[in-house]
JSON list of N, CA and C in Angstrom, two decimals:
[
{"chain": "A", "resi": 6, "resn": "MET", "atom": "N", "xyz": [-23.05, 7.84, 2.39]},
{"chain": "A", "resi": 6, "resn": "MET", "atom": "CA", "xyz": [-21.76, 7.53, 1.92]},
{"chain": "A", "resi": 6, "resn": "MET", "atom": "C", "xyz": [-21.55, 6.18, 2.36]},
{"chain": "A", "resi": 7, "resn": "SER", "atom": "N", "xyz": [-21.22, 5.11, 1.63]},
{"chain": "A", "resi": 7, "resn": "SER", "atom": "CA", "xyz": [-20.66, 3.82, 1.63]},
{"chain": "A", "resi": 7, "resn": "SER", "atom": "C", "xyz": [-19.47, 3.47, 2.83]},
{"chain": "A", "resi": 8, "resn": "THR", "atom": "N", "xyz": [-19.68, 2.63, 3.67]},
{"chain": "A", "resi": 8, "resn": "THR", "atom": "CA", "xyz": [-18.30, 2.12, 4.34]},
{"chain": "A", "resi": 8, "resn": "THR", "atom": "C", "xyz": [-17.29, 1.31, 3.93]},
{"chain": "A", "resi": 9, "resn": "GLU", "atom": "N", "xyz": [-17.62, 1.06, 2.84]},
{"chain": "A", "resi": 9, "resn": "GLU", "atom": "CA", "xyz": [-17.06, 0.06, 1.79]},
{"chain": "A", "resi": 9, "resn": "GLU", "atom": "C", "xyz": [-16.18, 0.26, 1.34]},
{"chain": "A", "resi": 10, "resn": "PRO", "atom": "N", "xyz": [-14.60, -0.36, 1.99]},
{"chain": "A", "resi": 10, "resn": "PRO", "atom": "CA", "xyz": [-12.97, 0.85, 1.35]},
{"chain": "A", "resi": 10, "resn": "PRO", "atom": "C", "xyz": [-13.20, 0.94, -0.29]},
{"chain": "A", "resi": 11, "resn": "GLU", "atom": "N", "xyz": [-12.69, 1.85, -0.36]},
{"chain": "A", "resi": 11, "resn": "GLU", "atom": "CA", "xyz": [-12.70, 2.45, -1.82]},
{"chain": "A", "resi": 11, "resn": "GLU", "atom": "C", "xyz": [-12.05, 1.08, -2.90]},
{"chain": "A", "resi": 12, "resn": "ALA", "atom": "N", "xyz": [-11.04, 0.71, -2.38]},
{"chain": "A", "resi": 12, "resn": "ALA", "atom": "CA", "xyz": [-10.44, -0.65, -3.20]},
{"chain": "A", "resi": 12, "resn": "ALA", "atom": "C", "xyz": [-11.83, -1.94, -3.28]},
{"chain": "A", "resi": 13, "resn": "LEU", "atom": "N", "xyz": [-12.32, -2.16, -2.46]},
{"chain": "A", "resi": 13, "resn": "LEU", "atom": "CA", "xyz": [-13.55, -2.90, -2.51]},
{"chain": "A", "resi": 13, "resn": "LEU", "atom": "C", "xyz": [-14.46, -2.82, -3.89]},
{"chain": "A", "resi": 14, "resn": "ARG", "atom": "N", "xyz": [-14.85, -1.33, -3.91]},
{"chain": "A", "resi": 14, "resn": "ARG", "atom": "CA", "xyz": [-15.83, -0.81, -4.77]},
{"chain": "A", "resi": 14, "resn": "ARG", "atom": "C", "xyz": [-14.66, -1.00, -6.00]},
{"chain": "A", "resi": 15, "resn": "LEU", "atom": "N", "xyz": [-13.71, -0.94, -6.05]},
{"chain": "A", "resi": 15, "resn": "LEU", "atom": "CA", "xyz": [-12.99, -0.39, -7.60]},
{"chain": "A", "resi": 15, "resn": "LEU", "atom": "C", "xyz": [-13.01, -1.76, -8.02]},
{"chain": "A", "resi": 16, "resn": "ALA", "atom": "N", "xyz": [-12.75, -2.61, -7.23]},
{"chain": "A", "resi": 16, "resn": "ALA", "atom": "CA", "xyz": [-12.31, -4.06, -7.61]},
{"chain": "A", "resi": 16, "resn": "ALA", "atom": "C", "xyz": [-13.80, -4.79, -7.79]},
{"chain": "A", "resi": 17, "resn": "ASP", "atom": "N", "xyz": [-14.62, -4.53, -7.45]},
{"chain": "A", "resi": 17, "resn": "ASP", "atom": "CA", "xyz": [-16.49, -4.92, -8.03]},
{"chain": "A", "resi": 17, "resn": "ASP", "atom": "C", "xyz": [-16.50, -4.03, -9.27]},
{"chain": "A", "resi": 18, "resn": "ALA", "atom": "N", "xyz": [-16.16, -2.99, -9.37]},
{"chain": "A", "resi": 18, "resn": "ALA", "atom": "CA", "xyz": [-16.25, -2.26, -10.65]},
{"chain": "A", "resi": 18, "resn": "ALA", "atom": "C", "xyz": [-15.16, -2.66, -11.83]},
{"chain": "A", "resi": 19, "resn": "LEU", "atom": "N", "xyz": [-14.04, -3.46, -11.80]},
{"chain": "A", "resi": 19, "resn": "LEU", "atom": "CA", "xyz": [-13.34, -3.70, -12.54]},
{"chain": "A", "resi": 19, "resn": "LEU", "atom": "C", "xyz": [-13.76, -5.40, -12.79]},
{"chain": "A", "resi": 20, "resn": "ASP", "atom": "N", "xyz": [-14.43, -6.09, -11.92]},
{"chain": "A", "resi": 20, "resn": "ASP", "atom": "CA", "xyz": [-15.02, -7.05, -12.27]},
{"chain": "A", "resi": 20, "resn": "ASP", "atom": "C", "xyz": [-16.43, -7.23, -13.28]},
{"chain": "A", "resi": 21, "resn": "ALA", "atom": "N", "xyz": [-16.91, -6.17, -12.77]},
{"chain": "A", "resi": 21, "resn": "ALA", "atom": "CA", "xyz": [-18.30, -6.25, -13.77]},
{"chain": "A", "resi": 21, "resn": "ALA", "atom": "C", "xyz": [-18.06, -5.28, -15.50]},
{"chain": "A", "resi": 22, "resn": "GLU", "atom": "N", "xyz": [-16.41, -4.59, -15.23]},
{"chain": "A", "resi": 22, "resn": "GLU", "atom": "CA", "xyz": [-16.14, -4.13, -16.53]},
{"chain": "A", "resi": 22, "resn": "GLU", "atom": "C", "xyz": [-15.73, -5.59, -17.55]},
{"chain": "A", "resi": 23, "resn": "PHE", "atom": "N", "xyz": [-14.91, -6.19, -16.41]},
{"chain": "A", "resi": 23, "resn": "PHE", "atom": "CA", "xyz": [-14.56, -7.88, -17.33]},
{"chain": "A", "resi": 23, "resn": "PHE", "atom": "C", "xyz": [-15.80, -8.78, -17.99]},
{"chain": "A", "resi": 24, "resn": "VAL", "atom": "N", "xyz": [-16.55, -8.94, -16.99]},
{"chain": "A", "resi": 24, "resn": "VAL", "atom": "CA", "xyz": [-17.86, -9.84, -16.92]},
{"chain": "A", "resi": 24, "resn": "VAL", "atom": "C", "xyz": [-18.94, -9.42, -18.16]},
{"chain": "A", "resi": 25, "resn": "GLN", "atom": "N", "xyz": [-19.01, -7.87, -18.33]},
{"chain": "A", "resi": 25, "resn": "GLN", "atom": "CA", "xyz": [-19.69, -7.26, -19.46]},
{"chain": "A", "resi": 25, "resn": "GLN", "atom": "C", "xyz": [-18.70, -7.07, -21.10]},
{"chain": "A", "resi": 26, "resn": "GLY", "atom": "N", "xyz": [-17.55, -7.18, -21.22]},
{"chain": "A", "resi": 26, "resn": "GLY", "atom": "CA", "xyz": [-16.95, -7.77, -21.92]},
{"chain": "A", "resi": 26, "resn": "GLY", "atom": "C", "xyz": [-15.67, -6.18, -22.09]},
{"chain": "A", "resi": 27, "resn": "ARG", "atom": "N", "xyz": [-16.31, -5.40, -21.35]},
{"chain": "A", "resi": 27, "resn": "ARG", "atom": "CA", "xyz": [-15.47, -4.20, -21.96]},
{"chain": "A", "resi": 27, "resn": "ARG", "atom": "C", "xyz": [-14.16, -4.53, -21.65]},
{"chain": "A", "resi": 28, "resn": "ILE", "atom": "N", "xyz": [-13.52, -5.14, -20.64]},
{"chain": "A", "resi": 28, "resn": "ILE", "atom": "CA", "xyz": [-12.05, -5.90, -20.48]},
{"chain": "A", "resi": 28, "resn": "ILE", "atom": "C", "xyz": [-11.73, -7.23, -20.47]},
{"chain": "A", "resi": 29, "resn": "SER", "atom": "N", "xyz": [-10.88, -6.56, -21.98]},
{"chain": "A", "resi": 29, "resn": "SER", "atom": "CA", "xyz": [-10.84, -8.30, -22.76]},
{"chain": "A", "resi": 29, "resn": "SER", "atom": "C", "xyz": [-9.84, -9.14, -22.42]},
{"chain": "A", "resi": 30, "resn": "ASN", "atom": "N", "xyz": [-8.93, -8.59, -21.44]},
{"chain": "A", "resi": 30, "resn": "ASN", "atom": "CA", "xyz": [-8.09, -9.23, -20.94]},
{"chain": "A", "resi": 30, "resn": "ASN", "atom": "C", "xyz": [-8.06, -9.83, -19.66]},
{"chain": "A", "resi": 31, "resn": "SER", "atom": "N", "xyz": [-6.88, -10.60, -18.62]},
{"chain": "A", "resi": 31, "resn": "SER", "atom": "CA", "xyz": [-7.70, -10.99, -18.14]},
{"chain": "A", "resi": 31, "resn": "SER", "atom": "C", "xyz": [-6.82, -9.88, -16.48]},
{"chain": "A", "resi": 32, "resn": "THR", "atom": "N", "xyz": [-6.18, -8.97, -17.13]},
{"chain": "A", "resi": 32, "resn": "THR", "atom": "CA", "xyz": [-5.46, -8.06, -16.75]},
{"chain": "A", "resi": 32, "resn": "THR", "atom": "C", "xyz": [-6.37, -7.46, -14.93]},
{"chain": "A", "resi": 33, "resn": "GLY", "atom": "N", "xyz": [-7.83, -6.89, -15.77]},
{"chain": "A", "resi": 33, "resn": "GLY", "atom": "CA", "xyz": [-8.67, -5.94, -15.16]},
{"chain": "A", "resi": 33, "resn": "GLY", "atom": "C", "xyz": [-9.14, -6.92, -13.71]},
{"chain": "A", "resi": 34, "resn": "ARG", "atom": "N", "xyz": [-9.17, -8.08, -13.96]},
{"chain": "A", "resi": 34, "resn": "ARG", "atom": "CA", "xyz": [-9.49, -9.28, -13.23]},
{"chain": "A", "resi": 34, "resn": "ARG", "atom": "C", "xyz": [-8.42, -9.68, -12.32]},
{"chain": "A", "resi": 35, "resn": "GLU", "atom": "N", "xyz": [-7.33, -9.56, -12.61]},
{"chain": "A", "resi": 35, "resn": "GLU", "atom": "CA", "xyz": [-6.19, -10.15, -11.26]},
{"chain": "A", "resi": 35, "resn": "GLU", "atom": "C", "xyz": [-5.98, -8.46, -10.73]},
{"chain": "A", "resi": 36, "resn": "SER", "atom": "N", "xyz": [-6.37, -7.33, -10.95]},
{"chain": "A", "resi": 36, "resn": "SER", "atom": "CA", "xyz": [-6.37, -6.23, -10.78]},
{"chain": "A", "resi": 36, "resn": "SER", "atom": "C", "xyz": [-7.02, -6.38, -9.49]},
{"chain": "A", "resi": 37, "resn": "ALA", "atom": "N", "xyz": [-8.40, -6.82, -9.99]},
{"chain": "A", "resi": 37, "resn": "ALA", "atom": "CA", "xyz": [-9.51, -7.00, -8.73]},
{"chain": "A", "resi": 37, "resn": "ALA", "atom": "C", "xyz": [-8.96, -8.01, -7.51]},
{"chain": "A", "resi": 38, "resn": "VAL", "atom": "N", "xyz": [-8.70, -9.07, -7.96]},
{"chain": "A", "resi": 38, "resn": "VAL", "atom": "CA", "xyz": [-8.06, -9.83, -6.99]},
{"chain": "A", "resi": 38, "resn": "VAL", "atom": "C", "xyz": [-6.91, -9.22, -6.15]},
{"chain": "A", "resi": 39, "resn": "GLU", "atom": "N", "xyz": [-6.26, -8.56, -6.56]},
{"chain": "A", "resi": 39, "resn": "GLU", "atom": "CA", "xyz": [-4.94, -8.00, -5.94]},
{"chain": "A", "resi": 39, "resn": "GLU", "atom": "C", "xyz": [-5.58, -7.00, -4.59]},
{"chain": "A", "resi": 40, "resn": "LEU", "atom": "N", "xyz": [-6.48, -6.56, -5.14]},
{"chain": "A", "resi": 40, "resn": "LEU", "atom": "CA", "xyz": [-7.21, -4.85, -4.32]},
{"chain": "A", "resi": 40, "resn": "LEU", "atom": "C", "xyz": [-7.91, -5.59, -3.40]},
{"chain": "A", "resi": 41, "resn": "ARG", "atom": "N", "xyz": [-8.85, -6.47, -3.56]},
{"chain": "A", "resi": 41, "resn": "ARG", "atom": "CA", "xyz": [-9.20, -7.03, -2.52]},
{"chain": "A", "resi": 41, "resn": "ARG", "atom": "C", "xyz": [-8.44, -7.59, -1.77]},
{"chain": "A", "resi": 42, "resn": "ARG", "atom": "N", "xyz": [-7.23, -8.34, -2.16]},
{"chain": "A", "resi": 42, "resn": "ARG", "atom": "CA", "xyz": [-6.45, -8.73, -1.12]},
{"chain": "A", "resi": 42, "resn": "ARG", "atom": "C", "xyz": [-5.61, -7.93, 0.01]},
{"chain": "A", "resi": 43, "resn": "LEU", "atom": "N", "xyz": [-5.65, -6.85, -0.80]},
{"chain": "A", "resi": 43, "resn": "LEU", "atom": "CA", "xyz": [-4.94, -5.78, 0.29]},
{"chain": "A", "resi": 43, "resn": "LEU", "atom": "C", "xyz": [-5.63, -4.61, 1.09]},
{"chain": "A", "resi": 44, "resn": "ALA", "atom": "N", "xyz": [-6.72, -4.82, 0.41]},
{"chain": "A", "resi": 44, "resn": "ALA", "atom": "CA", "xyz": [-7.99, -4.16, 1.30]},
{"chain": "A", "resi": 44, "resn": "ALA", "atom": "C", "xyz": [-8.63, -5.17, 3.04]},
{"chain": "A", "resi": 45, "resn": "LEU", "atom": "N", "xyz": [-8.19, -6.30, 2.19]},
{"chain": "A", "resi": 45, "resn": "LEU", "atom": "CA", "xyz": [-8.20, -7.29, 3.65]},
{"chain": "A", "resi": 45, "resn": "LEU", "atom": "C", "xyz": [-7.40, -7.28, 4.15]},
{"chain": "A", "resi": 46, "resn": "LYS", "atom": "N", "xyz": [-5.78, -6.97, 4.24]},
{"chain": "A", "resi": 46, "resn": "LYS", "atom": "CA", "xyz": [-5.11, -7.12, 4.90]},
{"chain": "A", "resi": 46, "resn": "LYS", "atom": "C", "xyz": [-4.57, -6.68, 6.04]},
{"chain": "A", "resi": 47, "resn": "GLN", "atom": "N", "xyz": [-4.54, -6.65, 6.97]},
{"chain": "A", "resi": 47, "resn": "GLN", "atom": "CA", "xyz": [-4.06, -5.86, 8.37]},
{"chain": "A", "resi": 47, "resn": "GLN", "atom": "C", "xyz": [-2.91, -5.55, 8.15]},
{"chain": "A", "resi": 48, "resn": "TRP", "atom": "N", "xyz": [-2.92, -4.25, 7.93]},
{"chain": "A", "resi": 48, "resn": "TRP", "atom": "CA", "xyz": [-1.36, -3.79, 7.99]},
{"chain": "A", "resi": 48, "resn": "TRP", "atom": "C", "xyz": [-0.78, -3.76, 9.55]},
{"chain": "A", "resi": 49, "resn": "VAL", "atom": "N", "xyz": [0.51, -3.61, 9.61]},
{"chain": "A", "resi": 49, "resn": "VAL", "atom": "CA", "xyz": [1.03, -2.93, 10.89]},
{"chain": "A", "resi": 49, "resn": "VAL", "atom": "C", "xyz": [2.32, -2.16, 10.75]},
{"chain": "A", "resi": 50, "resn": "GLY", "atom": "N", "xyz": [1.63, -1.19, 11.56]},
{"chain": "A", "resi": 50, "resn": "GLY", "atom": "CA", "xyz": [2.49, 0.17, 12.03]},
{"chain": "A", "resi": 50, "resn": "GLY", "atom": "C", "xyz": [3.95, 0.19, 12.15]},
{"chain": "A", "resi": 51, "resn": "LEU", "atom": "N", "xyz": [4.05, 1.32, 12.51]},
{"chain": "A", "resi": 51, "resn": "LEU", "atom": "CA", "xyz": [5.71, 1.35, 13.06]},
{"chain": "A", "resi": 51, "resn": "LEU", "atom": "C", "xyz": [5.31, 2.21, 14.55]},
{"chain": "A", "resi": 52, "resn": "THR", "atom": "N", "xyz": [6.37, 1.63, 15.33]},
{"chain": "A", "resi": 52, "resn": "THR", "atom": "CA", "xyz": [5.99, 2.14, 16.59]},
{"chain": "A", "resi": 52, "resn": "THR", "atom": "C", "xyz": [6.67, 3.48, 17.03]},
{"chain": "A", "resi": 53, "resn": "ASP", "atom": "N", "xyz": [6.64, 4.23, 17.97]},
{"chain": "A", "resi": 53, "resn": "ASP", "atom": "CA", "xyz": [7.32, 5.22, 18.19]},
{"chain": "A", "resi": 53, "resn": "ASP", "atom": "C", "xyz": [8.87, 5.53, 17.92]},
{"chain": "A", "resi": 54, "resn": "GLU", "atom": "N", "xyz": [9.11, 4.24, 18.42]},
{"chain": "A", "resi": 54, "resn": "GLU", "atom": "CA", "xyz": [10.48, 4.04, 18.92]},
{"chain": "A", "resi": 54, "resn": "GLU", "atom": "C", "xyz": [11.11, 3.51, 17.46]},
{"chain": "A", "resi": 55, "resn": "GLU", "atom": "N", "xyz": [10.78, 2.37, 16.57]},
{"chain": "A", "resi": 55, "resn": "GLU", "atom": "CA", "xyz": [10.97, 2.45, 15.44]},
{"chain": "A", "resi": 55, "resn": "GLU", "atom": "C", "xyz": [11.01, 4.13, 14.14]},
{"chain": "A", "resi": 56, "resn": "ILE", "atom": "N", "xyz": [10.16, 4.87, 14.91]},
{"chain": "A", "resi": 56, "resn": "ILE", "atom": "CA", "xyz": [10.02, 6.05, 13.90]},
{"chain": "A", "resi": 56, "resn": "ILE", "atom": "C", "xyz": [11.04, 7.01, 13.74]},
{"chain": "A", "resi": 57, "resn": "ALA", "atom": "N", "xyz": [11.71, 6.98, 15.56]},
{"chain": "A", "resi": 57, "resn": "ALA", "atom": "CA", "xyz": [12.79, 7.83, 16.28]},
{"chain": "A", "resi": 57, "resn": "ALA", "atom": "C", "xyz": [13.80, 7.14, 15.72]},
{"chain": "A", "resi": 58, "resn": "GLN", "atom": "N", "xyz": [13.90, 6.18, 15.70]},
{"chain": "A", "resi": 58, "resn": "GLN", "atom": "CA", "xyz": [15.45, 5.54, 14.93]},
{"chain": "A", "resi": 58, "resn": "GLN", "atom": "C", "xyz": [15.38, 5.74, 13.61]},
{"chain": "A", "resi": 59, "resn": "GLY", "atom": "N", "xyz": [14.51, 5.64, 12.80]},
{"chain": "A", "resi": 59, "resn": "GLY", "atom": "CA", "xyz": [14.53, 6.00, 10.96]},
{"chain": "A", "resi": 59, "resn": "GLY", "atom": "C", "xyz": [14.97, 7.61, 11.16]},
{"chain": "A", "resi": 60, "resn": "LEU", "atom": "N", "xyz": [14.01, 7.97, 11.77]},
{"chain": "A", "resi": 60, "resn": "LEU", "atom": "CA", "xyz": [14.70, 9.53, 11.53]},
{"chain": "A", "resi": 60, "resn": "LEU", "atom": "C", "xyz": [16.52, 10.17, 12.52]},
{"chain": "A", "resi": 61, "resn": "LYS", "atom": "N", "xyz": [16.60, 9.46, 13.04]},
{"chain": "A", "resi": 61, "resn": "LYS", "atom": "CA", "xyz": [17.90, 9.31, 13.52]},
{"chain": "A", "resi": 61, "resn": "LYS", "atom": "C", "xyz": [19.16, 8.70, 12.27]},
{"chain": "A", "resi": 62, "resn": "GLU", "atom": "N", "xyz": [18.53, 8.08, 11.83]},
{"chain": "A", "resi": 62, "resn": "GLU", "atom": "CA", "xyz": [19.52, 7.57, 11.00]},
{"chain": "A", "resi": 62, "resn": "GLU", "atom": "C", "xyz": [19.06, 8.26, 9.92]},
{"chain": "A", "resi": 63, "resn": "SER", "atom": "N", "xyz": [18.44, 8.94, 9.55]},
{"chain": "A", "resi": 63, "resn": "SER", "atom": "CA", "xyz": [17.94, 9.50, 8.04]},
{"chain": "A", "resi": 63, "resn": "SER", "atom": "C", "xyz": [18.66, 10.70, 8.21]},
{"chain": "A", "resi": 64, "resn": "TRP", "atom": "N", "xyz": [18.41, 11.64, 9.39]},
{"chain": "A", "resi": 64, "resn": "TRP", "atom": "CA", "xyz": [18.81, 12.93, 9.53]},
{"chain": "A", "resi": 64, "resn": "TRP", "atom": "C", "xyz": [20.70, 13.21, 9.33]},
{"chain": "A", "resi": 65, "resn": "VAL", "atom": "N", "xyz": [21.18, 12.34, 9.25]},
{"chain": "A", "resi": 65, "resn": "VAL", "atom": "CA", "xyz": [22.72, 12.58, 8.79]},
{"chain": "A", "resi": 65, "resn": "VAL", "atom": "C", "xyz": [23.01, 12.74, 7.19]},
{"chain": "A", "resi": 66, "resn": "THR", "atom": "N", "xyz": [21.85, 12.36, 6.60]},
{"chain": "A", "resi": 66, "resn": "THR", "atom": "CA", "xyz": [22.69, 12.47, 4.99]},
{"chain": "A", "resi": 66, "resn": "THR", "atom": "C", "xyz": [21.87, 14.14, 4.60]},
{"chain": "A", "resi": 67, "resn": "GLU", "atom": "N", "xyz": [22.27, 14.55, 3.64]},
{"chain": "A", "resi": 67, "resn": "GLU", "atom": "CA", "xyz": [21.96, 15.67, 2.76]},
{"chain": "A", "resi": 67, "resn": "GLU", "atom": "C", "xyz": [20.61, 15.74, 2.56]},
{"chain": "A", "resi": 68, "resn": "GLN", "atom": "N", "xyz": [19.85, 14.48, 2.15]},
{"chain": "A", "resi": 68, "resn": "GLN", "atom": "CA", "xyz": [18.70, 14.37, 1.56]},
{"chain": "A", "resi": 68, "resn": "GLN", "atom": "C", "xyz": [17.63, 13.82, 2.52]},
{"chain": "A", "resi": 69, "resn": "ALA", "atom": "N", "xyz": [17.34, 14.38, 3.85]},
{"chain": "A", "resi": 69, "resn": "ALA", "atom": "CA", "xyz": [17.00, 13.75, 4.78]},
{"chain": "A", "resi": 69, "resn": "ALA", "atom": "C", "xyz": [15.49, 13.54, 4.81]},
{"chain": "A", "resi": 70, "resn": "TRP", "atom": "N", "xyz": [15.08, 13.92, 4.47]},
{"chain": "A", "resi": 70, "resn": "TRP", "atom": "CA", "xyz": [13.49, 13.83, 3.74]},
{"chain": "A", "resi": 70, "resn": "TRP", "atom": "C", "xyz": [13.08, 12.90, 2.64]},
{"chain": "A", "resi": 71, "resn": "GLN", "atom": "N", "xyz": [14.09, 12.68, 2.01]},
{"chain": "A", "resi": 71, "resn": "GLN", "atom": "CA", "xyz": [13.76, 11.04, 1.02]},
{"chain": "A", "resi": 71, "resn": "GLN", "atom": "C", "xyz": [14.45, 10.39, 1.58]},
{"chain": "A", "resi": 72, "resn": "SER", "atom": "N", "xyz": [15.30, 10.26, 2.50]},
{"chain": "A", "resi": 72, "resn": "SER", "atom": "CA", "xyz": [15.73, 9.09, 3.23]},
{"chain": "A", "resi": 72, "resn": "SER", "atom": "C", "xyz": [14.83, 8.76, 4.11]},
{"chain": "A", "resi": 73, "resn": "ALA", "atom": "N", "xyz": [14.05, 9.34, 4.85]},
{"chain": "A", "resi": 73, "resn": "ALA", "atom": "CA", "xyz": [13.45, 9.34, 5.85]},
{"chain": "A", "resi": 73, "resn": "ALA", "atom": "C", "xyz": [12.25, 8.49, 5.10]},
{"chain": "A", "resi": 74, "resn": "VAL", "atom": "N", "xyz": [11.56, 8.97, 4.08]},
{"chain": "A", "resi": 74, "resn": "VAL", "atom": "CA", "xyz": [10.70, 8.20, 3.28]},
{"chain": "A", "resi": 74, "resn": "VAL", "atom": "C", "xyz": [11.35, 6.91, 3.09]},
{"chain": "A", "resi": 75, "resn": "TRP", "atom": "N", "xyz": [12.18, 6.94, 2.37]},
{"chain": "A", "resi": 75, "resn": "TRP", "atom": "CA", "xyz": [12.28, 5.55, 1.86]},
{"chain": "A", "resi": 75, "resn": "TRP", "atom": "C", "xyz": [12.77, 4.57, 3.08]},
{"chain": "A", "resi": 76, "resn": "TRP", "atom": "N", "xyz": [13.24, 5.30, 4.38]},
{"chain": "A", "resi": 76, "resn": "TRP", "atom": "CA", "xyz": [13.38, 4.23, 5.34]},
{"chain": "A", "resi": 76, "resn": "TRP", "atom": "C", "xyz": [11.82, 3.64, 5.94]},
{"chain": "A", "resi": 77, "resn": "ALA", "atom": "N", "xyz": [11.16, 4.45, 5.89]},
{"chain": "A", "resi": 77, "resn": "ALA", "atom": "CA", "xyz": [9.85, 3.87, 6.13]},
{"chain": "A", "resi": 77, "resn": "ALA", "atom": "C", "xyz": [8.86, 3.21, 5.57]},
{"chain": "A", "resi": 78, "resn": "GLU", "atom": "N", "xyz": [9.41, 3.58, 4.41]},
{"chain": "A", "resi": 78, "resn": "GLU", "atom": "CA", "xyz": [8.48, 2.58, 3.05]},
{"chain": "A", "resi": 78, "resn": "GLU", "atom": "C", "xyz": [9.17, 1.21, 3.21]},
{"chain": "A", "resi": 79, "resn": "ALA", "atom": "N", "xyz": [10.67, 1.24, 3.20]},
{"chain": "A", "resi": 79, "resn": "ALA", "atom": "CA", "xyz": [11.30, -0.05, 3.47]},
{"chain": "A", "resi": 79, "resn": "ALA", "atom": "C", "xyz": [10.88, -1.09, 4.79]},
{"chain": "A", "resi": 80, "resn": "LYS", "atom": "N", "xyz": [10.59, -0.29, 5.98]},
{"chain": "A", "resi": 80, "resn": "LYS", "atom": "CA", "xyz": [10.42, -0.58, 7.04]},
{"chain": "A", "resi": 80, "resn": "LYS", "atom": "C", "xyz": [8.86, -1.11, 7.26]},
{"chain": "A", "resi": 81, "resn": "LEU", "atom": "N", "xyz": [8.48, -0.64, 6.35]},
{"chain": "A", "resi": 81, "resn": "LEU", "atom": "CA", "xyz": [6.76, -1.15, 6.28]},
{"chain": "A", "resi": 81, "resn": "LEU", "atom": "C", "xyz": [6.36, -2.39, 5.65]},
{"chain": "A", "resi": 82, "resn": "LYS", "atom": "N", "xyz": [7.22, -2.03, 4.51]},
{"chain": "A", "resi": 82, "resn": "LYS", "atom": "CA", "xyz": [7.03, -3.27, 3.68]},
{"chain": "A", "resi": 82, "resn": "LYS", "atom": "C", "xyz": [7.90, -4.86, 4.59]},
{"chain": "A", "resi": 83, "resn": "GLU", "atom": "N", "xyz": [8.97, -4.63, 5.03]},
{"chain": "A", "resi": 83, "resn": "GLU", "atom": "CA", "xyz": [9.46, -5.73, 5.92]},
{"chain": "A", "resi": 83, "resn": "GLU", "atom": "C", "xyz": [8.64, -5.95, 7.40]},
{"chain": "A", "resi": 84, "resn": "LYS", "atom": "N", "xyz": [7.69, -5.28, 7.43]},
{"chain": "A", "resi": 84, "resn": "LYS", "atom": "CA", "xyz": [6.57, -5.54, 8.38]},
{"chain": "A", "resi": 84, "resn": "LYS", "atom": "C", "xyz": [5.45, -5.93, 7.97]},
{"chain": "A", "resi": 85, "resn": "ASN", "atom": "N", "xyz": [4.96, -5.97, 6.78]},
{"chain": "A", "resi": 85, "resn": "ASN", "atom": "CA", "xyz": [3.68, -6.30, 6.21]},
{"chain": "A", "resi": 85, "resn": "ASN", "atom": "C", "xyz": [4.15, -7.12, 5.09]},
{"chain": "A", "resi": 86, "resn": "GLY", "atom": "N", "xyz": [5.17, -8.02, 5.09]},
{"chain": "A", "resi": 86, "resn": "GLY", "atom": "CA", "xyz": [5.50, -9.06, 3.94]},
{"chain": "A", "resi": 86, "resn": "GLY", "atom": "C", "xyz": [5.90, -8.50, 2.54]},
{"chain": "A", "resi": 87, "resn": "GLY", "atom": "N", "xyz": [5.90, -7.05, 2.53]},
{"chain": "A", "resi": 87, "resn": "GLY", "atom": "CA", "xyz": [6.00, -6.68, 1.03]},
{"chain": "A", "resi": 87, "resn": "GLY", "atom": "C", "xyz": [7.20, -6.79, 0.22]}
]
């Protein structure tokens, strides 16, 4: 089994399809570039303290799980420049 990340394998496959003319616009090529960028990015996780704080803030609402997920998503995007 390959140790190459799945995103990089998919990017290579998209490039091959573009070169062979099976993808007729640049969308496949642009997707391949973005997949490579994301696969090579060093992601920053959340600390235990950040998770605890987010859960505390989220549990006061009726939709606790949804709120917690939204909080975690926003925090990760903030920490990872996205």
